[in-house]
mmCIF file of C-alpha atoms and ligand atoms in Angstrom:
data_model
loop_
_atom_site.group_PDB
_atom_site.id
_atom_site.type_symbol
_atom_site.label_atom_id
_atom_site.label_comp_id
_atom_site.label_asym_id
_atom_site.label_seq_id
_atom_site.Cartn_x
_atom_site.Cartn_y
_atom_site.Cartn_z
ATOM 1 C CA MET A 1304 0.000 0.000 0.000
ATOM 2 C CA ASP A 1305 1.001 3.524 -0.578
ATOM 3 C CA PRO A 1306 -0.369 5.877 2.050
ATOM 4 C CA ASP A 1307 -0.866 9.334 0.701
ATOM 5 C CA ASP A 1308 -0.369 11.212 3.922
ATOM 6 C CA ASP A 1309 3.318 12.023 4.106
ATOM 7 C CA PRO A 1310 3.856 15.033 6.331
ATOM 8 C CA ALA A 1311 4.477 18.258 4.443
ATOM 9 C CA PRO A 1312 7.961 19.707 4.833
ATOM 10 C CA PHE A 1313 6.585 23.234 4.513
ATOM 11 C CA GLU A 1314 4.174 24.987 6.815
ATOM 12 C CA ALA A 1315 1.779 25.197 3.949
ATOM 13 C CA GLU A 1316 1.728 24.068 0.371
ATOM 14 C CA PRO A 1317 0.460 25.844 -2.680
ATOM 15 C CA GLN A 1318 -2.776 24.536 -4.103
ATOM 16 C CA CYS A 1319 -1.528 25.015 -7.621
ATOM 17 C CA PRO A 1320 -0.203 21.653 -8.878
ATOM 18 C CA ASP A 1321 2.120 23.343 -11.363
ATOM 19 C CA CYS A 1322 3.755 25.351 -8.608
ATOM 20 C CA GLN A 1323 4.047 22.221 -6.478
ATOM 21 C CA ALA A 1324 5.779 20.388 -9.284
ATOM 22 C CA ALA A 1325 8.179 23.260 -9.887
ATOM 23 C CA LEU A 1326 8.995 23.566 -6.202
ATOM 24 C CA GLU A 1327 9.490 19.837 -5.792
ATOM 25 C CA SER A 1328 12.091 19.884 -8.514
ATOM 26 C CA GLY A 1329 13.974 22.220 -6.176
ATOM 27 C CA GLY A 1330 14.471 24.672 -8.972
ATOM 28 C CA ARG A 1331 16.853 22.417 -10.792
ATOM 29 C CA GLN A 1332 14.638 22.381 -13.843
ATOM 30 C CA ALA A 1333 12.613 25.524 -13.974
ATOM 31 C CA ILE A 1334 14.485 28.516 -12.666
ATOM 32 C CA SER A 1335 13.439 31.934 -13.827
ATOM 33 C CA PHE A 1336 15.045 35.215 -12.885
ATOM 34 C CA LEU A 1337 13.178 38.169 -11.533
ATOM 35 C CA LEU A 1338 14.766 41.531 -12.211
ATOM 36 C CA VAL A 1339 13.351 44.345 -10.169
ATOM 37 C CA ASP A 1340 15.260 47.485 -9.246
ATOM 38 C CA THR A 1341 18.757 46.335 -8.351
ATOM 39 C CA LEU A 1342 17.670 42.818 -7.471
ATOM 40 C CA THR A 1343 18.302 39.811 -9.641
ATOM 41 C CA VAL A 1344 16.810 36.811 -7.921
ATOM 42 C CA PRO A 1345 16.327 33.262 -9.104
ATOM 43 C CA VAL A 1346 12.736 32.195 -8.538
ATOM 44 C CA VAL A 1347 10.816 28.952 -8.960
ATOM 45 C CA GLY A 1348 7.128 28.470 -9.634
ATOM 46 C CA CYS A 1349 4.709 27.871 -12.458
ATOM 47 C CA ASP A 1350 4.507 30.392 -15.294
ATOM 48 C CA ALA A 1351 1.155 31.795 -14.286
ATOM 49 C CA HIS A 1352 2.102 32.499 -10.693
ATOM 50 C CA LEU A 1353 5.569 33.760 -11.556
ATOM 51 C CA GLU A 1354 3.899 36.253 -13.861
ATOM 52 C CA GLU A 1355 1.539 37.263 -11.075
ATOM 53 C CA PHE A 1356 4.498 37.627 -8.734
ATOM 54 C CA ARG A 1357 6.323 39.790 -11.260
ATOM 55 C CA ALA A 1358 3.305 42.006 -11.841
ATOM 56 C CA ILE A 1359 2.912 42.629 -8.120
ATOM 57 C CA CYS A 1360 6.616 43.400 -7.629
ATOM 58 C CA GLU A 1361 6.408 45.779 -10.558
ATOM 59 C CA LEU A 1362 4.000 47.975 -8.597
ATOM 60 C CA THR A 1363 6.835 48.898 -6.257
ATOM 61 C CA THR A 1364 9.154 50.261 -8.899
ATOM 62 C CA GLU A 1365 8.944 53.046 -11.422
ATOM 63 C CA ASP A 1366 10.813 50.894 -13.861
ATOM 64 C CA SER A 1367 9.507 47.579 -15.012
ATOM 65 C CA ALA A 1368 10.038 44.247 -13.332
ATOM 66 C CA ASP A 1369 11.195 41.571 -15.741
ATOM 67 C CA LEU A 1370 11.070 37.836 -15.688
ATOM 68 C CA LEU A 1371 13.720 36.002 -17.657
ATOM 69 C CA GLY A 1372 13.787 32.325 -18.473
ATOM 70 C CA HIS A 1373 17.567 32.323 -18.652
ATOM 71 C CA LEU A 1374 20.464 33.791 -16.714
ATOM 72 C CA PRO A 1375 20.528 37.561 -17.293
ATOM 73 C CA ALA A 1376 23.365 39.007 -19.326
ATOM 74 C CA GLY A 1377 25.023 40.597 -16.296
ATOM 75 C CA GLY A 1378 24.674 37.402 -14.294
ATOM 76 C CA ILE A 1379 23.731 37.436 -10.651
ATOM 77 C CA GLN A 1380 25.668 40.195 -8.929
ATOM 78 C CA CYS A 1381 25.546 38.856 -5.413
ATOM 79 C CA PRO A 1382 28.037 36.033 -4.758
ATOM 80 C CA ALA A 1383 25.958 34.752 -1.855
ATOM 81 C CA CYS A 1384 22.931 34.387 -4.113
ATOM 82 C CA ARG A 1385 25.007 32.698 -6.784
ATOM 83 C CA ASN A 1386 26.427 30.155 -4.368
ATOM 84 C CA ARG A 1387 23.295 29.579 -2.424
ATOM 85 C CA ASP A 1388 22.861 25.980 -1.408
ATOM 86 C CA GLN A 1389 19.491 25.000 -2.807
ATOM 87 C CA SER A 1390 19.201 21.797 -0.840
ATOM 88 C CA GLY A 1391 18.332 23.601 2.365
ATOM 89 C CA GLY A 1392 14.878 24.626 1.276
ATOM 90 C CA MET A 1393 13.824 28.092 0.279
ATOM 91 C CA PRO A 1394 11.435 30.761 1.439
ATOM 92 C CA LEU A 1395 8.058 30.578 -0.248
ATOM 93 C CA VAL A 1396 5.987 33.535 -1.251
ATOM 94 C CA PHE A 1397 2.323 32.695 -1.608
ATOM 95 C CA VAL A 1398 0.698 34.209 -4.633
ATOM 96 C CA GLU A 1399 -3.010 33.457 -4.602
ATOM 97 C CA ALA A 1400 -3.312 29.683 -5.012
ATOM 98 C CA GLY A 1401 0.318 29.283 -5.981
ATOM 99 C CA ALA A 1402 3.692 29.824 -4.405
ATOM 100 C CA VAL A 1403 6.984 31.119 -5.671
ATOM 101 C CA GLY A 1404 10.227 29.889 -4.191
ATOM 102 C CA VAL A 1405 12.976 32.469 -3.840
ATOM 103 C CA LEU A 1406 16.424 30.989 -4.388
ATOM 104 C CA ALA A 1407 18.399 33.950 -3.132
ATOM 105 C CA CYS A 1408 20.641 34.538 -0.133
ATOM 106 C CA GLU A 1409 18.846 35.542 3.034
ATOM 107 C CA THR A 1410 19.299 39.265 2.480
ATOM 108 C CA HIS A 1411 18.008 39.262 -1.048
ATOM 109 C CA ALA A 1412 15.230 36.802 -0.353
ATOM 110 C CA THR A 1413 14.044 39.164 2.369
ATOM 111 C CA ASP A 1414 14.294 42.130 0.001
ATOM 112 C CA THR A 1415 12.274 40.265 -2.584
ATOM 113 C CA ILE A 1416 9.594 39.271 -0.101
ATOM 114 C CA GLU A 1417 9.357 42.861 1.167
ATOM 115 C CA CYS A 1418 9.051 44.060 -2.395
ATOM 116 C CA PHE A 1419 6.222 41.627 -3.020
ATOM 117 C CA LYS A 1420 4.431 42.609 0.183
ATOM 118 C CA SER A 1421 4.523 46.302 -0.561
ATOM 119 C CA GLY A 1422 3.398 45.583 -4.111
ATOM 120 C CA LEU A 1423 0.421 43.701 -2.709
ATOM 121 C CA GLN A 1424 -0.459 46.655 -0.498
ATOM 122 C CA THR A 1425 -0.223 49.008 -3.429
ATOM 123 C CA ARG A 1426 -2.472 46.787 -5.441
ATOM 124 C CA GLN A 1427 -5.036 46.537 -2.647
ATOM 125 C CA GLN A 1428 -5.075 50.297 -2.347
ATOM 126 C CA LEU A 1429 -5.493 50.697 -6.093
ATOM 127 C CA GLY A 1430 -8.154 48.035 -6.249
ATOM 128 C CA ALA A 1431 -10.045 49.144 -3.184
ATOM 129 C CA ASN A 1432 -10.402 52.693 -4.444
ATOM 130 C CA GLY A 1433 -10.052 53.376 -0.772
ATOM 131 C CA PRO A 1434 -12.052 55.221 1.824
ATOM 132 C CA PHE A 1435 -10.135 58.485 1.826
HETATM 133 ZN ZN1 ZN B 2715 1.135 27.998 -9.965
HETATM 134 ZN ZN1 ZN B 2716 22.278 37.877 -2.416
#
């Protein structure tokens, strides 16, 4: 028999099966690169949720946020990000039903998550048409 109840290694898992598959591969197969402001961070997730993630991060910058499917021309500037050991798990950013894994060093993962959070706030304010 093959019990289907193995305990989840994460606190929570994305509902999106495509994100799950991408995350389970540990980013070895499907790394994309998010370029926003001065950050260049490798990220893992399905196309739809990566795009959502990018769009939300873009709200925090006056420039555009870009998502590349290959290593950017300038490479990754931060040596700690470049050498990050991907076997130790990665912080997850939940984007609606999906999740994006951030394969950066702690500093840049935190920066990326902050960027996403403030983008979300901006979007809520835009969408809510607020009580002002
Ligand atoms: Zn997804
Ligand atoms: Zn870094």
